[in-house]
Coordinates of C-alpha atoms in Angstrom, one line a residue:
X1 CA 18.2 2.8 185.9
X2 CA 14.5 1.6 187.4
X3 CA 14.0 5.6 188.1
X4 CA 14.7 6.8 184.4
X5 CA 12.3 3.4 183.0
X6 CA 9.6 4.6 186.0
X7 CA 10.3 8.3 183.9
X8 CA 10.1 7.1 180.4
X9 CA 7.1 5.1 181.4
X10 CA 5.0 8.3 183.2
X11 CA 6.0 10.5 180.2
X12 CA 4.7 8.0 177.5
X13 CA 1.4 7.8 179.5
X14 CA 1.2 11.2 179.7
X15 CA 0.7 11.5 176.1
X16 CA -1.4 8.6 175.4
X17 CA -3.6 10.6 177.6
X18 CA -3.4 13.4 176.2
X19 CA -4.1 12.1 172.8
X20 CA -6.8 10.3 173.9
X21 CA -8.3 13.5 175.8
X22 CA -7.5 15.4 172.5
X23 CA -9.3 13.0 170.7
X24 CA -12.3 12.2 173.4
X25 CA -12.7 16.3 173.3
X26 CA -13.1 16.3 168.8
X27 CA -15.7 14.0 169.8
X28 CA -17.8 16.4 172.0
X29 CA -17.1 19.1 169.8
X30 CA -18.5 17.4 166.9
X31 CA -21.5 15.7 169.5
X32 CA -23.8 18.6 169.3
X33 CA -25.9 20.7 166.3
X34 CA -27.6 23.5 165.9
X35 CA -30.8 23.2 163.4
X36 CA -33.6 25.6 161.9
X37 CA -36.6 23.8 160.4
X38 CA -38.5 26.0 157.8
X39 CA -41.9 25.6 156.2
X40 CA -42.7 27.8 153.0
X41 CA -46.0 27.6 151.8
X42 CA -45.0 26.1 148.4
X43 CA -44.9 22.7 147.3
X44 CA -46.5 22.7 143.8
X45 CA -44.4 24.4 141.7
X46 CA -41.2 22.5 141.5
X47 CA -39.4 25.0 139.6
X48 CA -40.2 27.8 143.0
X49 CA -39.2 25.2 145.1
X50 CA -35.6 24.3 143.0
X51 CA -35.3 28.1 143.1
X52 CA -35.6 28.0 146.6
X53 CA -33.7 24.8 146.9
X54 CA -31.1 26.6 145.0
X55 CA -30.5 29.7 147.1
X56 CA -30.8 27.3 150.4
X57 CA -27.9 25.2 149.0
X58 CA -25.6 28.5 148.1
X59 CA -26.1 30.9 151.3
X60 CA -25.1 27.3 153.0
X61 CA -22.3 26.8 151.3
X62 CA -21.3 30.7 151.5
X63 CA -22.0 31.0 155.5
X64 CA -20.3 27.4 156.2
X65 CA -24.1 25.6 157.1
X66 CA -25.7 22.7 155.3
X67 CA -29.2 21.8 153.8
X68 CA -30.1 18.6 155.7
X69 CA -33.1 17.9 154.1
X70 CA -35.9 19.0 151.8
X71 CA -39.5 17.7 152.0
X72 CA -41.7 18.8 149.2
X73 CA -45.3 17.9 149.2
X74 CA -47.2 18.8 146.6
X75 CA -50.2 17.6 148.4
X76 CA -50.1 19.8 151.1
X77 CA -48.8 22.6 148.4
X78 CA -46.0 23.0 151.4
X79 CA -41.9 22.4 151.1
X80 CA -39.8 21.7 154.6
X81 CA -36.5 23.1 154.8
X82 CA -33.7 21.7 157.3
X83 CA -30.2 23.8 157.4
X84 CA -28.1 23.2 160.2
X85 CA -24.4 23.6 161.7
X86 CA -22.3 21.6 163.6
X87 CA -21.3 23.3 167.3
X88 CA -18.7 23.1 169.8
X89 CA -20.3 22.3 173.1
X90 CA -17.2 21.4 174.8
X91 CA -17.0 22.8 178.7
X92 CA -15.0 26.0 179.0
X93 CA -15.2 27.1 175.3
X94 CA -16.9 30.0 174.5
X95 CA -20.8 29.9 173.6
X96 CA -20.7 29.4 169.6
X97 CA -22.1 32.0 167.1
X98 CA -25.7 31.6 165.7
X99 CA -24.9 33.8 163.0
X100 CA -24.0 31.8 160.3
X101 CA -27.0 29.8 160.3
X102 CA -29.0 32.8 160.9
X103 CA -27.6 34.2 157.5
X104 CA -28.7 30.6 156.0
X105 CA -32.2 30.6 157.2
X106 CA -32.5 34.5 156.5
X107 CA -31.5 34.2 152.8
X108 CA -34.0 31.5 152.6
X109 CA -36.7 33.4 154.1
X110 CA -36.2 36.4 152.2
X111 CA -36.3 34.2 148.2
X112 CA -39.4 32.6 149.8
X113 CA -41.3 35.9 150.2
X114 CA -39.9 37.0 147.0
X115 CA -41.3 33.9 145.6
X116 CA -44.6 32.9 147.5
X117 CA -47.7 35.4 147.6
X118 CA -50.2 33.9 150.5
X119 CA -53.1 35.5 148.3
X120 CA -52.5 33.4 145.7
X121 CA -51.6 30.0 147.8
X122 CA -54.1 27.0 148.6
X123 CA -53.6 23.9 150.6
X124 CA -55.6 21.3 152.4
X125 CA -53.1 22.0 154.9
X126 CA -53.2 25.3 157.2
X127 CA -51.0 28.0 156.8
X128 CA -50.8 31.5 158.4
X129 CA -47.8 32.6 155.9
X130 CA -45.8 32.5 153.0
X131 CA -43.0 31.1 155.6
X132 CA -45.2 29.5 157.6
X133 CA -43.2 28.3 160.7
X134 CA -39.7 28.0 161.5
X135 CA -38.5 25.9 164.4
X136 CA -35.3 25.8 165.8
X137 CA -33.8 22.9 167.9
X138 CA -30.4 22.2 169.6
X139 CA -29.2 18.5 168.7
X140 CA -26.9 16.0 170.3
X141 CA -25.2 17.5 173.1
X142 CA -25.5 21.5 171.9
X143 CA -27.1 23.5 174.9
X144 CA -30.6 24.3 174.3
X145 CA -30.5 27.8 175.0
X146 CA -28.4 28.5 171.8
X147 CA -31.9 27.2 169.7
X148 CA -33.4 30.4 171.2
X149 CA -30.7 32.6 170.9
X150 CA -30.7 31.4 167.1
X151 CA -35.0 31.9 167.1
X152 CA -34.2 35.8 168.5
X153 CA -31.9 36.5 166.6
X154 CA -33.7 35.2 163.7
X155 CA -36.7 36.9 163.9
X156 CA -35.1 40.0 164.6
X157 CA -33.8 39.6 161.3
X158 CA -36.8 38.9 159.7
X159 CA -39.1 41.3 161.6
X160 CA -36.7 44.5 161.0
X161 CA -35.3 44.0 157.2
X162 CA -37.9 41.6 155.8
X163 CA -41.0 43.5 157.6
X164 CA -43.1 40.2 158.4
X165 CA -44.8 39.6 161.8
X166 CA -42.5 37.1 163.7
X167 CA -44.4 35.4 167.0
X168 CA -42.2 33.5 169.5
X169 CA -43.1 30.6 171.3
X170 CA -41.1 27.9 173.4
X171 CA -37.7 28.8 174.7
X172 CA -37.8 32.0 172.9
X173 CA -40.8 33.0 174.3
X174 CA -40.5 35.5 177.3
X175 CA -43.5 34.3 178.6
X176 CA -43.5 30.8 177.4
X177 CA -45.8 30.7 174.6
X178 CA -46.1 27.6 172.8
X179 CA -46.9 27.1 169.3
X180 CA -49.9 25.3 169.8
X181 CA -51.1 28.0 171.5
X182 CA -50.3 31.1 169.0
X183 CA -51.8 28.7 166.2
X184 CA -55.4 28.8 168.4
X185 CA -54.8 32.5 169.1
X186 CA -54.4 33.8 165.5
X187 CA -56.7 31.3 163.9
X188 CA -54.5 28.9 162.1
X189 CA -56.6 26.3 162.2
X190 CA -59.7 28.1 161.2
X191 CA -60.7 26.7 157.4
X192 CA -60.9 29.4 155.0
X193 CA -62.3 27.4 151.9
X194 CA -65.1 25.4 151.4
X195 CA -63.1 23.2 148.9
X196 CA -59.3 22.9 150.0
X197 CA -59.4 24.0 153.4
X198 CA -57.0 27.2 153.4
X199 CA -56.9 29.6 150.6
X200 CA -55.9 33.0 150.1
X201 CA -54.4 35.3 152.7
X202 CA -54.5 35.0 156.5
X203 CA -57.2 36.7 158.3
X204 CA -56.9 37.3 162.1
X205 CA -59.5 40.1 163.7
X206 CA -58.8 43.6 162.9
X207 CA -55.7 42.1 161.0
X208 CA -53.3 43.0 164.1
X209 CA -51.2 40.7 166.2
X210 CA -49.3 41.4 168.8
X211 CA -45.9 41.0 167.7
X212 CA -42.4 40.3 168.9
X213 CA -40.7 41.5 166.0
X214 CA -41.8 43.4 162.9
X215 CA -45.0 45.2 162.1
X216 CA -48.3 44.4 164.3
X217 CA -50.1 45.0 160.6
X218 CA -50.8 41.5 158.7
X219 CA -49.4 42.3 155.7
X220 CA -51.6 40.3 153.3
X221 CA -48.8 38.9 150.8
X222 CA -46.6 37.8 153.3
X223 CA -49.0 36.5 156.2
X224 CA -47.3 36.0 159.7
X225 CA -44.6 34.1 160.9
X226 CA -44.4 31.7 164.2
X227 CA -41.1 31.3 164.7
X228 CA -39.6 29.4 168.4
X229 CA -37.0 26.9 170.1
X230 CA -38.0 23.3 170.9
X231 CA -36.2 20.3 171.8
X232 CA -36.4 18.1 169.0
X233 CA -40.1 17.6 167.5
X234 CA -40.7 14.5 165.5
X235 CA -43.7 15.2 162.6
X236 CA -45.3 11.5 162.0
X237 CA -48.0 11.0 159.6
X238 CA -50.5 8.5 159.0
X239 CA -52.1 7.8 156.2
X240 CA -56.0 6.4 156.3
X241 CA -57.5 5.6 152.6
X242 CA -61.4 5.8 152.3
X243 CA -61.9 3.4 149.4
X244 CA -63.4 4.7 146.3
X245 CA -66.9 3.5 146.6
X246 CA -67.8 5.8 149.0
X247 CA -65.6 8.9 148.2
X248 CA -69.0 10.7 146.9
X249 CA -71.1 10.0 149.4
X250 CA -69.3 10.2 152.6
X251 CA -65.7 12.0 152.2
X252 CA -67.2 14.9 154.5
X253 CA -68.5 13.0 156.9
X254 CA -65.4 10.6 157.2
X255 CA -63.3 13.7 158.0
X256 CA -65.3 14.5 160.6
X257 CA -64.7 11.4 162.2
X258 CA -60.9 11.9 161.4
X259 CA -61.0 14.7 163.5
X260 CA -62.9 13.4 166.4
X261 CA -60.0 10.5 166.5
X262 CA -57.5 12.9 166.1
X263 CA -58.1 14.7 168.9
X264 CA -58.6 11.5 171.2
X265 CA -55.3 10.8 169.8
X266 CA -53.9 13.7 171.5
X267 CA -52.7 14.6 174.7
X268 CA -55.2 17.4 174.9
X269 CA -58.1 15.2 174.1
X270 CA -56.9 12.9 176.7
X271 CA -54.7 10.4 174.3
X272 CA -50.9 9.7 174.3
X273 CA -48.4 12.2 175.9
X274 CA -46.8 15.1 173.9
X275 CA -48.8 14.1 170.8
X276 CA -50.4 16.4 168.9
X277 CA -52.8 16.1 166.0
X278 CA -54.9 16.8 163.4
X279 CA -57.0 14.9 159.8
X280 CA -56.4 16.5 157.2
X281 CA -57.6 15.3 153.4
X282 CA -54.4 14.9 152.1
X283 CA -55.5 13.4 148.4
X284 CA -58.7 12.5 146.2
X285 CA -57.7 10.0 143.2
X286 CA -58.5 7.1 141.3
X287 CA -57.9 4.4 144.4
X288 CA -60.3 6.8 146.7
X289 CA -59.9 9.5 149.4
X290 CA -56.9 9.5 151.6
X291 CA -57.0 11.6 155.0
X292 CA -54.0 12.1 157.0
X293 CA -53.5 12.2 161.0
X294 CA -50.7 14.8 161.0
X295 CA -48.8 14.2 164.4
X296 CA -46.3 16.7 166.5
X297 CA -44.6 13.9 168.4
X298 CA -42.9 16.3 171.2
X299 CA -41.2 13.9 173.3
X300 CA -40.3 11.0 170.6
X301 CA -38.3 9.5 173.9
X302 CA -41.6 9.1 175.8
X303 CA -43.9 8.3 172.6
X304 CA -42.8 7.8 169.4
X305 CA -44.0 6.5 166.1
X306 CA -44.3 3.1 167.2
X307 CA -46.7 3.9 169.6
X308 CA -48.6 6.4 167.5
X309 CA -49.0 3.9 164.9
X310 CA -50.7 1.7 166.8
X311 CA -53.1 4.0 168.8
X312 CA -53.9 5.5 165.2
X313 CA -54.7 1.7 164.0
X314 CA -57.0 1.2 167.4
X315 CA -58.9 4.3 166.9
X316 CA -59.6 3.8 163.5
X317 CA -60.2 0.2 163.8
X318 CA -62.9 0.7 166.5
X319 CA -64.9 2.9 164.5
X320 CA -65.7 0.6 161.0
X321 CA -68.2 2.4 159.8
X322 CA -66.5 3.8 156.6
X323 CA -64.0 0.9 156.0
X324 CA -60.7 2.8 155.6
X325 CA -57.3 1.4 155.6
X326 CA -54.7 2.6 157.9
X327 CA -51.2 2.7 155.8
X328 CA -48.0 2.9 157.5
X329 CA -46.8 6.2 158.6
X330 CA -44.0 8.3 157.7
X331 CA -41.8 10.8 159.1
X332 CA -41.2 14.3 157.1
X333 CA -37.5 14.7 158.5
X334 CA -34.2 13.0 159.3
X335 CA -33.5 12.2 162.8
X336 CA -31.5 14.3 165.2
X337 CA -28.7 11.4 164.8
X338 CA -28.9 11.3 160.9
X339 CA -28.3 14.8 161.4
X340 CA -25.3 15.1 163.1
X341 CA -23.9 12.8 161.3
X342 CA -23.7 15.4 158.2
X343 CA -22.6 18.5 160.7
X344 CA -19.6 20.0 160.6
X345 CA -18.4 21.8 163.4
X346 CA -18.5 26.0 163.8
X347 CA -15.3 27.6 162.9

């Protein structure tokens, strides 16, 4: 009868609707990520760093996380971790645990201070420890309040059993510290060495910080630890070559105009919005001097390397006097989409 086809008919839609709300829902849940960042002040000694490597890859694979990406640079004597996990972020499901990659970045941390001993390190690059930063960021559609649940919990871990220093900043920051503004505070970007730039251990006055988790006492081995939640930062760098004819000569005095650009390149100095940045020499060989602008892109929606690019190329280009080449730049990490494209979801 025309009621039992009207029947048939409501049923069948029924479950094409329900499959395609089941399937429309494995979507979401696999939409969103949850990542740490980590920067260990080693990049020279490949077989530390395939150590490291190493123990990243198994307490991933034992706590159900992944090692996104590693970025050595044995310039900067500096290696970037990336571990993540996929999360459910699907409305009315309960708020998904940090712990595994908690576990992940805390295995990591711990090797790393095992491994790395900040008296003996030196970089062109500033550090303040032997972990040096870790950043944590919600991708996709995860909330961004589990990025600072992960960056507590985290450096609870790491101040109580691993007895470093840990400093919040961003969302995990009870009173909204930002990175930038520990790094001033605590002297990050204060050069230590007449010829590297940073050597040895970290030295802030009276060799106390102010905390959040761990000992106030700096211990010299270890150095502190900045640690905080962020939406997603993009690091873009750009290399400018001072050919070799004038290395000798005028190396010094072209990275103090680095740094002058730099800092009209930033937002602080009056440049492009959420950029931050520094010159740093990056590498002396047979084709000349290379200086890098390191950039913190923290809005890559409003300005991103694009726009960077070509600031950095009008900058430079304005001031001729030293005749360097701006190369293209480079990002240091995947991007939030690459990402999640390699999550899994929490179980």
């Amino acid at each position: 009868t025309y009621e039992q086809m009207a029947l048939h008919a409501l049923a069948a839609a029924r479950v094409v609707a329900m499959k395609l709300s089941s399937s429309s829902n494995a979507l979401k849940r696999r939409a969103g990520g949850l990542v740490a960042v980590m920067y260990v002040s080693e990049g020279k000694d490949a077989d530390a760093v395939n150590v490291l490597e190493t123990v990243a890859e198994n307490a991933c694979q034992q706590h159900g996380t992944r090692v996104l990406n590693v970025f050595r640079d044995d310039e900067y004597n500096r290696t970037g971790f990336t571990l993540g996990v996929g999360v459910t972020s699907v409305a009315g499901h309960a708020t998904p645990s940090v712990e595994p990659l908690k576990q992940s970045a805390l295995a990591l941390t711990e090797q790393a201070l095992k491994t790395i001993d900040l008296r003996n390190h030196s970089a062109t690059h500033p550090r303040c420890g032997a972990v040096d930063h870790i950043s944590c960021h919600a991708v996709g559609d995860a909330p961004d309040d589990l990025a600072a649940q992960l960056a507590k919990s985290l450096g609870e871990g790491i101040g109580d059993r691993l007895k470093v220093p840990v400093l919040l900043y961003g969302l995990a920051s009870s009173t909204g510290t930002q990175l930038a503004d520990l790094r001033r505070k605590y002297g990050y970007f204060r050069r230590t060495s007449q010829d590297v730039g940073w050597s040895g251990a970290h030295r802030v006055e009276d060799g106390q910080v102010e905390a959040d988790y761990g000992p106030s006492t700096i211990p010299p081995e270890s150095g502190i630890l900045m640690l905080g939640a962020t939406r997603w930062v993009c690091n873009y760098n750009v290399p400018i070559v001072l050919g070799k004819c004038r290395v000798d000569a005028d190396a010094a005095d072209a990275l103090a105009v680095a740094r002058r650009l730099a800092r009209q390149l930033s937002e602080r100095g009056g440049g492009l919005p959420g950029v931050q940045a520094m010159a740093l020499t990056h590498m002396i060989d047979d084709m000349g001097s290379t200086i890098e602008v390191a950039c913190n892109l923290l809005d890559p929606s409003t300005c991103g390397p694009d726009a960077v690019q070509a600031e950095v190329e009008r900058l430079f280009g304005e001031e001729g006097e030293f005749g360097w080449t701006v190369k293209r730049g480079y990002v240091t990490n995947l991007t939030p989409e690459d990402m999640l494209e390699q999550l899994v979801p929490l179980r």
